[in-house]
Structure formats: C-alpha cells, structure tokens
CSV table of C-alpha atoms in Angstrom, one decimal:
chain,number,residue,atom,x,y,z
A,13,MET,CA,16.4,4.2,-5.1
A,14,ASN,CA,18.9,5.3,-2.4
A,15,GLU,CA,21.1,3.1,-0.3
A,16,GLN,CA,18.8,2.9,2.7
A,17,GLN,CA,15.9,1.8,0.6
A,18,PHE,CA,18.1,-0.8,-1.0
A,19,ALA,CA,19.2,-2.1,2.4
A,20,GLU,CA,15.5,-2.5,3.4
A,21,LEU,CA,14.7,-4.4,0.2
A,22,ALA,CA,17.7,-6.6,0.7
A,23,ALA,CA,16.2,-8.2,3.8
A,24,GLY,CA,13.0,-9.0,1.9
A,25,HIS,CA,14.9,-10.4,-1.0
A,26,ALA,CA,16.9,-12.7,1.3
A,27,LEU,CA,13.6,-14.0,2.6
A,28,SER,CA,12.1,-14.4,-1.0
A,29,ALA,CA,9.4,-12.1,0.2
A,30,LEU,CA,9.5,-9.2,-2.3
A,31,GLY,CA,6.7,-8.7,-4.8
A,32,PRO,CA,7.6,-8.6,-8.6
A,33,GLU,CA,7.8,-4.8,-8.7
A,34,ASP,CA,10.1,-4.5,-5.7
A,35,GLU,CA,12.2,-7.5,-6.8
A,36,ALA,CA,12.8,-5.9,-10.2
A,37,ALA,CA,13.7,-2.6,-8.6
A,38,PHE,CA,16.1,-4.4,-6.3
A,39,VAL,CA,17.8,-6.2,-9.1
A,40,ASP,CA,18.2,-3.0,-11.1
A,41,ALA,CA,19.6,-1.1,-8.2
A,42,LEU,CA,22.1,-3.8,-7.5
A,43,ALA,CA,23.3,-3.7,-11.1
A,44,ALA,CA,23.7,0.0,-10.9
A,45,HIS,CA,25.4,-0.1,-7.5
A,46,PRO,CA,27.5,-3.3,-7.1
A,47,GLU,CA,29.2,-1.7,-4.0
A,48,TRP,CA,25.9,-2.5,-2.2
A,49,GLU,CA,26.4,-6.2,-2.5
A,50,HIS,CA,27.5,-6.5,1.1
A,51,TYR,CA,23.9,-5.9,2.2
A,52,VAL,CA,22.8,-8.9,0.1
A,53,ALA,CA,25.6,-11.2,1.6
A,54,SER,CA,24.9,-10.1,5.1
A,55,ASP,CA,21.1,-10.6,5.0
A,56,ALA,CA,21.5,-14.0,3.2
A,57,ALA,CA,23.8,-15.1,6.0
A,58,THR,CA,21.3,-14.1,8.6
A,59,VAL,CA,18.5,-16.0,6.9
A,60,ALA,CA,20.7,-19.0,6.6
A,61,ALA,CA,21.4,-18.9,10.3
A,62,LEU,CA,17.7,-18.6,11.1
A,63,ALA,CA,16.9,-21.5,8.8
A,64,ASP,CA,19.6,-23.8,10.3
A,65,SER,CA,18.9,-22.9,14.0
A,66,VAL,CA,16.3,-25.6,14.7
A,67,ALA,CA,15.1,-29.0,13.4
A,68,GLU,CA,11.8,-29.1,11.5
A,69,VAL,CA,9.0,-30.5,13.6
A,70,PRO,CA,5.2,-29.8,13.6
A,71,PRO,CA,4.4,-26.7,15.7
A,72,PRO,CA,1.7,-26.6,18.3
A,73,ARG,CA,-1.6,-25.3,16.9
A,74,ALA,CA,-1.9,-22.5,19.5
A,75,LEU,CA,1.6,-21.2,18.6
A,76,ARG,CA,0.8,-21.2,14.9
A,77,ALA,CA,-2.5,-19.4,15.4
A,78,GLU,CA,-0.9,-16.7,17.6
A,79,LEU,CA,2.0,-16.0,15.3
A,80,LEU,CA,-0.2,-15.8,12.2
A,81,ALA,CA,-2.5,-13.4,14.0
A,82,GLN,CA,0.5,-11.2,14.9
A,83,ILE,CA,1.8,-11.2,11.4
A,84,ALA,CA,-1.6,-10.3,10.0
A,85,SER,CA,-1.8,-7.4,12.3
A,86,VAL,CA,1.5,-5.8,11.0
A,87,GLN,CA,-0.4,-4.1,8.2
A,88,GLN,CA,-2.7,-2.4,10.7
A,89,ASP,CA,0.4,-1.3,12.7
A,90,HIS,CA,1.9,0.5,9.6
A,91,PRO,CA,-0.6,3.2,8.6
A,92,ALA,CA,1.7,4.5,5.9
A,93,GLN,CA,0.7,1.5,3.8
A,94,ALA,CA,-2.9,2.6,3.5
A,95,ALA,CA,-4.4,5.7,1.8
A,96,ALA,CA,-5.8,8.4,4.0
A,97,PRO,CA,-9.7,8.5,4.0
A,98,ALA,CA,-11.2,10.9,1.5
A,99,SER,CA,-13.8,13.5,2.3
A,100,SER,CA,-16.3,15.1,-0.1
A,101,LEU,CA,-14.0,18.1,-0.4
A,102,GLU,CA,-10.6,16.5,-1.0
A,103,SER,CA,-9.0,13.7,-3.1
A,104,PRO,CA,-7.7,10.5,-1.5
A,105,THR,CA,-4.0,10.7,-0.4
A,106,VAL,CA,-2.0,8.2,-2.4
A,107,VAL,CA,1.1,6.8,-0.7
A,108,PRO,CA,4.0,6.3,-3.1
A,109,PRO,CA,5.5,2.7,-3.4
A,110,GLU,CA,8.8,3.9,-1.9
A,111,SER,CA,7.0,5.1,1.2
A,112,ARG,CA,5.3,1.8,1.6
A,113,ARG,CA,8.7,0.0,1.3
A,114,ARG,CA,10.2,2.2,4.0
A,115,SER,CA,7.6,1.1,6.5
A,116,TRP,CA,9.1,-2.4,6.3
A,117,GLY,CA,12.7,-2.0,7.4
A,118,PRO,CA,15.2,-4.8,8.0
A,119,ARG,CA,14.1,-5.2,11.7
A,120,ALA,CA,10.5,-5.8,10.6
A,121,TRP,CA,11.6,-8.4,7.9
A,122,PHE,CA,13.8,-10.3,10.3
A,123,ALA,CA,11.2,-10.2,13.1
A,124,LEU,CA,8.8,-11.8,10.7
A,125,ALA,CA,11.5,-14.4,9.7
A,126,ALA,CA,12.2,-15.2,13.4
A,127,SER,CA,8.5,-15.7,13.9
A,128,LEU,CA,8.4,-18.1,10.9
A,129,VAL,CA,11.4,-20.0,12.2
A,130,LEU,CA,9.5,-20.5,15.5
A,131,LEU,CA,6.4,-21.5,13.6
A,132,ILE,CA,8.0,-23.9,11.2
A,133,GLY,CA,10.9,-25.3,13.1
A,134,VAL,CA,10.4,-25.2,16.8
A,135,GLY,CA,7.1,-27.0,17.4
A,136,GLY,CA,7.0,-28.6,20.8
A,137,GLY,CA,10.4,-27.0,21.7
A,138,ALA,CA,8.9,-23.5,21.7
A,139,VAL,CA,8.5,-23.6,25.5
A,140,VAL,CA,12.2,-24.6,25.8
A,141,ILE,CA,13.3,-21.7,23.6
A,142,ALA,CA,11.1,-19.3,25.5
A,143,GLN,CA,12.7,-20.4,28.7
A,144,GLN,CA,16.2,-19.9,27.3
A,145,LEU,CA,15.3,-16.4,26.1
A,146,ASN,CA,13.9,-15.5,29.5
A,147,ARG,CA,16.6,-16.9,31.8
A,148,PRO,CA,17.6,-14.8,34.8
A,149,VAL,CA,20.4,-12.3,34.1
A,150,ALA,CA,22.4,-13.8,37.0
A,151,VAL,CA,22.4,-17.3,35.4
A,152,VAL,CA,23.5,-15.8,32.0
A,153,ALA,CA,26.2,-13.9,33.7
A,154,LEU,CA,27.4,-17.0,35.6
A,155,GLU,CA,27.7,-18.8,32.3
A,156,ARG,CA,29.8,-16.0,30.9
A,157,ILE,CA,32.1,-16.1,33.9
A,158,GLU,CA,32.5,-19.8,33.9
A,159,ALA,CA,33.5,-19.7,30.2
A,160,ALA,CA,36.1,-17.0,30.7
A,161,PRO,CA,39.8,-18.1,30.8
A,162,ASP,CA,40.3,-16.1,34.0
A,163,ALA,CA,37.2,-17.4,35.9
A,164,ARG,CA,37.7,-17.6,39.6
A,165,GLU,CA,35.6,-18.6,42.6
A,166,ALA,CA,35.7,-18.7,46.4
A,167,SER,CA,33.4,-20.5,48.8
A,168,THR,CA,32.4,-20.7,52.4
A,169,THR,CA,30.3,-23.2,54.4
A,170,LEU,CA,27.1,-22.0,56.0
A,171,PRO,CA,26.3,-22.9,59.7
A,172,ASP,CA,23.5,-25.3,58.7
A,173,GLY,CA,25.7,-27.2,56.2
A,174,GLY,CA,24.9,-25.2,53.0
A,175,GLU,CA,27.5,-23.5,50.9
A,176,ALA,CA,27.9,-20.1,49.4
A,177,THR,CA,30.2,-19.3,46.4
A,178,VAL,CA,31.3,-16.2,44.7
A,179,HIS,CA,32.2,-16.5,41.0
A,180,TRP,CA,34.0,-13.7,39.1
A,181,SER,CA,36.1,-12.9,36.1
A,182,GLU,CA,38.1,-9.7,35.6
A,183,SER,CA,37.8,-10.0,31.8
A,184,VAL,CA,34.0,-10.4,31.9
A,185,GLY,CA,33.7,-7.7,34.6
A,186,GLU,CA,30.9,-9.5,36.5
A,187,VAL,CA,30.5,-11.1,39.9
A,188,VAL,CA,27.8,-13.7,40.8
A,189,PHE,CA,26.8,-15.0,44.2
A,190,VAL,CA,25.4,-18.6,44.4
A,191,SER,CA,24.2,-20.3,47.6
A,192,ASP,CA,22.2,-23.2,48.9
A,193,GLY,CA,20.8,-23.6,52.3
A,194,LEU,CA,20.2,-20.0,53.2
A,195,PRO,CA,17.7,-19.5,56.0
A,196,THR,CA,14.2,-18.4,54.9
A,197,LEU,CA,13.5,-14.8,55.8
A,198,SER,CA,10.3,-13.1,56.8
A,199,SER,CA,8.4,-11.0,54.2
A,200,ASP,CA,9.7,-7.8,55.7
A,201,GLN,CA,13.4,-8.8,55.2
A,202,SER,CA,15.8,-9.1,52.3
A,203,TYR,CA,19.4,-10.4,51.9
A,204,GLU,CA,21.8,-7.7,50.7
A,205,LEU,CA,25.2,-8.2,49.1
A,206,TRP,CA,28.3,-6.0,49.8
A,207,PHE,CA,31.8,-5.4,48.5
A,208,VAL,CA,33.8,-4.9,51.7
A,209,ARG,CA,37.2,-3.1,51.3
A,210,ASP,CA,39.4,-0.8,53.4
A,211,SER,CA,37.2,2.2,52.5
A,212,GLY,CA,34.1,0.4,53.9
A,213,ALA,CA,31.1,-1.6,52.6
A,214,ILE,CA,29.6,-0.8,49.3
A,215,ALA,CA,26.1,-2.1,48.6
A,216,ALA,CA,25.9,-4.5,45.7
A,217,GLY,CA,22.2,-5.4,45.5
A,218,VAL,CA,19.5,-7.2,47.3
A,219,PHE,CA,18.2,-10.7,46.6
A,220,GLU,CA,15.7,-13.3,47.8
A,221,ALA,CA,16.4,-17.0,48.4
A,222,GLY,CA,14.0,-19.6,47.2
A,223,GLY,CA,12.0,-21.9,49.5
A,224,ASP,CA,14.9,-24.4,49.4
A,225,GLY,CA,17.4,-21.7,50.4
A,226,ASN,CA,19.0,-21.5,47.0
A,227,ALA,CA,19.9,-18.2,45.4
A,228,THR,CA,21.8,-16.9,42.4
A,229,ALA,CA,22.4,-13.2,42.3
A,230,LEU,CA,24.4,-10.8,40.1
A,231,LEU,CA,26.2,-8.2,42.1
A,232,SER,CA,25.9,-4.6,41.0
A,233,GLY,CA,29.0,-2.4,40.9
A,234,THR,CA,32.6,-3.3,40.3
A,235,MET,CA,34.7,-5.6,42.4
A,236,SER,CA,38.2,-4.5,43.4
A,237,PRO,CA,41.1,-7.0,44.0
A,238,GLY,CA,41.0,-8.3,47.5
A,239,ASP,CA,37.4,-7.4,48.2
A,240,VAL,CA,35.4,-9.5,50.7
A,241,ILE,CA,31.9,-10.4,49.5
A,242,ALA,CA,29.5,-10.2,52.5
A,243,VAL,CA,25.8,-10.8,53.0
A,244,THR,CA,23.6,-9.1,55.6
A,245,VAL,CA,20.0,-9.4,56.5
A,246,GLU,CA,18.2,-6.1,55.9
A,247,PRO,CA,14.7,-4.6,55.9
A,248,ALA,CA,12.8,-5.5,52.7
A,249,GLY,CA,14.4,-3.7,49.7
A,250,GLY,CA,17.8,-3.2,51.4
A,251,SER,CA,19.5,-1.1,54.0
A,252,PRO,CA,17.7,2.3,54.4
A,253,THR,CA,21.0,3.9,55.3
A,254,GLY,CA,23.2,2.5,52.5
A,255,GLU,CA,25.4,0.8,55.1
A,256,PRO,CA,25.1,-2.7,56.7
A,257,SER,CA,22.5,-2.7,59.5
A,258,GLY,CA,24.3,-5.4,61.4
A,259,ASP,CA,27.1,-8.0,61.2
A,260,PRO,CA,27.2,-10.1,58.0
A,261,ILE,CA,25.8,-13.6,58.1
A,262,LEU,CA,28.6,-14.7,55.8
A,263,ALA,CA,31.7,-13.2,54.3
A,264,ILE,CA,33.8,-14.6,51.5
A,265,PRO,CA,37.4,-13.3,50.9
A,266,THR,CA,38.4,-13.2,47.2
A,267,ALA,CA,42.1,-12.6,47.7
C-alpha cells in the first residue's frame, strides 16, 4: 500500500466505515509506516468537528430520504467498483481491491460524513444551515470587514431620508456598499458603483435595490486611499461605455 492509498483509507477509518479487509490493511500499513500517523490524527479531528457541529434532533423525513437516495447512488457513480460486462468471447474484467479503494478518496468519505451529520444532527434546522451556506457574497464580505481590526465606514444621507454607507478594510481587501431608501428603477435600468479618483471613474459593479430600496453590494476591484465611492443610474447591465453616463446620485468620500 502506498501513502496515497493509506490517506484515502484513513478517512474511512476515522468514520469507522472500513470493511474488515481494508481495516486490517490499514492497521498493517500504519504499523509499517508510523510516519503516516498525521493522516490519522487529521482525519479524526475532522470527524470530531463534524460530530460536534450540531445538536442531535430528529431530521425531517424528506431530508432523510433524499440524502439516503444520494448516498445509495454513489456506487452507480463509481464504475470502477463494478466488473465490466463479459461477452461470449472474453472473460469478465476483475477490478483489484486497491482500485476499488481509490474510487473513494477523502473527499468522498467526508462528503458522506457531512451528509450524515445533516441527516442525524440537523433535523428541522436544515433550512437554517442551507440559508447560511447560500448567503450572498456581499453579506459574507461585510461580516469579514466588520470583524477586521481596521474596519472603517463612511455614510451619506439620501434625498428621501434613507442612508448609504460604504464599509471597507485594507487588511481584508474588500469594500461593501449598503443602503436603504434607494429609489426603485425601471426594468431597463441598473445602479452602478464607481471608484472615483484623480485618474477618473473606475467601474466597480452593478447592483439592484430591493422593493424597499435596500441594497448590499460587494464592489469589484481595489479601492485606493482617498477614493470617492459613487453610484450612478445606468442602462440595465451597466454603462455601455465603461464610464458614468451622467452625474452620480450619491457620492461618499472615504478620506
């Protein structure tokens, strides 16, 4: 057994999912190569983290059925585990055990483990976790910025009483625009963000405001010290020329 094969078996061992033959081979290989112990410790820590991540509650039946169906389909997705069909002129192809092991790498083991954690521990909280995993990138970036020691922000008041704020952190390297009370645009228009500096305006992405005028947008590109963050109204999809089509509806200095 080589080191890669041992690493793959280590994930299954940590999950207590190896068959007797593979478990014996794993134990023998570890005895022969004690320097591979770090795979065992790493995978054991990963399994412990999965096990401790949620409280145990009964899962929804629909979630349980769906996950079990996906797990059952894994064998069909790994043709290396099955023998090739025999014809009348040739013998069946036998796949060696080591080839079957290689079709289940660490990623497959831990994908299965994560599914089981959801199945056993999440229960009614599955929807909450799904929402957390699918949060908008701008919201995630804003949390990173706010947690940074050098987080900064600058705001301005909108004409109808709303507020727009720019959040940034040099160490994080991201800038997020947050607003409430922006006017609703027609379907053929978009808001566009800009970094405005001495050399001109640099496009930083388009965004849409919700029905309540609220918006959270992650700016693309890199902010330079002293930039003004501006917003313009552009044709849907952004300015066709790469430059602002008109005067900004708001501008927020960051210096």
